[in-house]
Amino acid sequence: MKFTQFLKTRGAIAAIFMGIFYAVAMLGIFLPGYAAIPGNVDKLPIAIVNEDAGEYGAKIADQLEKNLPFKNIETDVANKQALKDLEKNELALVVHIPKTFSKDMQKGETSSSIDFTINEAGATTISSTMKSVVTEINNQLSTQFSQQTAQGVLMNFNVPKEQASELAKKIETAYVGNVVSINEVPNGMNNNMLPMFLTMAGYTGAMIGAMQLVGAFKENRKKASKTRLFIYVQLTALLIAVVASLAATGIAYLINDPSASKFLSIVGQQILNYMVCFNFTAILIFLVGEGGMILNLPILLIQTLANGATMSREMMYKPYEWMSHISPMYYSVQAYFAKLYGSISPSHFIWPLIAVGGVAILINIAIVAFIHKPVSVENSVSEDKMESVKNETEVTA
């Protein structure tokens, strides 16, 4: 066989196609997707809560609203509600100016400060970006509260110039920017990426499993009804989900050491994640056969950006944002963040994940019921009897 003939074989052609296709798909999806960082940082929602009735609080709140590089700034929300929204990652930052801020600043008190609260149990880009933004805010406020600014404010209250200058220095040193991090993630990139890696391990395994099990479904059409085979496919997937989830969770505990009390909860979510991803990826394979695997690859790549581990929905470009609403990976990653590091119930994300899985399995049932043509089932019992009789005859002879 010549090399040119080998290149024309089915395996060689498939390998060449997949090499080109995967390279084009990966770069064509990842590069535009990651271009949203840091370009879309201004779309992140934040809240500025000013409870100070004095002049300082109003002035700072007004300056922050005008100067911060964010287009979506809430100012008419209570601090308690803003913190709840932050817990759910519906806000990226909460700036809280307390009631006594102006009063304490005029007295030179250091007991009052502006709180900048960040939720670390979320997209890594957001927490790191918010920390940089808060540092810049504090630097700007230190400059804005220069001696001249403070002196001018105090002179409006008829304070003598000399005394105002001394008090201005005191006020400038009294300012404190208090950075508060809630739901802190343990040090190490392995901890930040654990929600995404657990999810991707389940998704990738489920996608390959779907290709293999749907193939087995088609190969055995003459041996059992399509209804029975479909049930067998689901039961086999469930068996794989249990074993694979125990293995994945065990490795996570060996390396990351999460809380022991969360073991069963993580295993349970991983099983759910596998089954949802299995049926989600099986749709195209049931529909178009092995070619569905090729279509599943770009969908997988899109979800690696649309799962919310790196950036929030607000930062995503529209195609990725749309995918996040139907993506099993998005809901799984967010549920893991809440479960592993957050202080809210993951049910807010678990139920949408179940809904995606429910819709996927209904679509698969419809494909099997209406698109796959009926095939006559061979009588395996009769065949077994005939084989037995044949063997007895040969022995007698």
mmCIF file of N, CA and C in Angstrom, residues 43 302 305-306 312-327 330-331:
data_model
loop_
_atom_site.group_PDB
_atom_site.id
_atom_site.type_symbol
_atom_site.label_atom_id
_atom_site.label_comp_id
_atom_site.label_asym_id
_atom_site.label_seq_id
_atom_site.Cartn_x
_atom_site.Cartn_y
_atom_site.Cartn_z
ATOM 1 N N LYS A 43 -19.854 46.184 32.101
ATOM 2 C CA LYS A 43 -21.231 45.689 32.154
ATOM 3 C C LYS A 43 -21.569 45.026 33.488
ATOM 4 N N ILE A 302 -18.007 26.112 23.554
ATOM 5 C CA ILE A 302 -18.749 27.326 23.912
ATOM 6 C C ILE A 302 -19.085 27.323 25.399
ATOM 7 N N LEU A 305 -16.639 28.564 28.106
ATOM 8 C CA LEU A 305 -16.634 30.006 28.370
ATOM 9 C C LEU A 305 -17.945 30.463 28.982
ATOM 10 N N ALA A 306 -19.033 29.770 28.641
ATOM 11 C CA ALA A 306 -20.361 30.203 29.082
ATOM 12 C C ALA A 306 -20.769 29.589 30.414
ATOM 13 N N SER A 312 -18.811 36.327 34.283
ATOM 14 C CA SER A 312 -20.254 36.262 34.542
ATOM 15 C C SER A 312 -21.036 36.493 33.251
ATOM 16 N N ARG A 313 -22.339 36.237 33.322
ATOM 17 C CA ARG A 313 -23.186 36.438 32.138
ATOM 18 C C ARG A 313 -23.104 37.866 31.624
ATOM 19 N N GLU A 314 -23.012 38.822 32.547
ATOM 20 C CA GLU A 314 -22.998 40.241 32.140
ATOM 21 C C GLU A 314 -21.807 40.552 31.247
ATOM 22 N N MET A 315 -20.705 39.820 31.404
ATOM 23 C CA MET A 315 -19.500 40.085 30.630
ATOM 24 C C MET A 315 -19.495 39.350 29.287
ATOM 25 N N MET A 316 -20.305 38.311 29.164
ATOM 26 C CA MET A 316 -20.265 37.480 27.962
ATOM 27 C C MET A 316 -20.861 38.197 26.755
ATOM 28 N N TYR A 317 -20.323 37.871 25.572
ATOM 29 C CA TYR A 317 -20.977 38.285 24.336
ATOM 30 C C TYR A 317 -22.249 37.467 24.169
ATOM 31 N N LYS A 318 -23.185 37.966 23.381
ATOM 32 C CA LYS A 318 -24.530 37.410 23.310
ATOM 33 C C LYS A 318 -24.599 35.904 23.019
ATOM 34 N N PRO A 319 -23.851 35.370 22.034
ATOM 35 C CA PRO A 319 -23.970 33.928 21.780
ATOM 36 C C PRO A 319 -23.623 33.079 23.000
ATOM 37 N N TYR A 320 -22.617 33.519 23.749
ATOM 38 C CA TYR A 320 -22.203 32.775 24.940
ATOM 39 C C TYR A 320 -23.225 32.957 26.066
ATOM 40 N N GLU A 321 -23.766 34.154 26.174
ATOM 41 C CA GLU A 321 -24.796 34.397 27.189
ATOM 42 C C GLU A 321 -26.039 33.549 26.905
ATOM 43 N N TRP A 322 -26.445 33.485 25.646
ATOM 44 C CA TRP A 322 -27.614 32.662 25.282
ATOM 45 C C TRP A 322 -27.362 31.197 25.640
ATOM 46 N N MET A 323 -26.152 30.716 25.335
ATOM 47 C CA MET A 323 -25.832 29.323 25.640
ATOM 48 C C MET A 323 -25.886 29.059 27.148
ATOM 49 N N SER A 324 -25.498 30.028 27.962
ATOM 50 C CA SER A 324 -25.466 29.821 29.413
ATOM 51 C C SER A 324 -26.852 29.517 29.978
ATOM 52 N N HIS A 325 -27.902 29.977 29.309
ATOM 53 C CA HIS A 325 -29.257 29.756 29.818
ATOM 54 C C HIS A 325 -29.735 28.321 29.591
ATOM 55 N N ILE A 326 -29.137 27.616 28.639
ATOM 56 C CA ILE A 326 -29.533 26.219 28.400
ATOM 57 C C ILE A 326 -28.370 25.272 28.663
ATOM 58 N N SER A 327 -27.278 25.801 29.197
ATOM 59 C CA SER A 327 -26.062 25.021 29.383
ATOM 60 C C SER A 327 -26.083 24.234 30.689
ATOM 61 N N TYR A 330 -23.188 25.544 32.959
ATOM 62 C CA TYR A 330 -23.362 26.796 33.704
ATOM 63 C C TYR A 330 -24.009 26.533 35.052
ATOM 64 N N TYR A 331 -25.125 25.822 35.048
ATOM 65 C CA TYR A 331 -25.855 25.592 36.292
ATOM 66 C C TYR A 331 -25.070 24.690 37.247
#
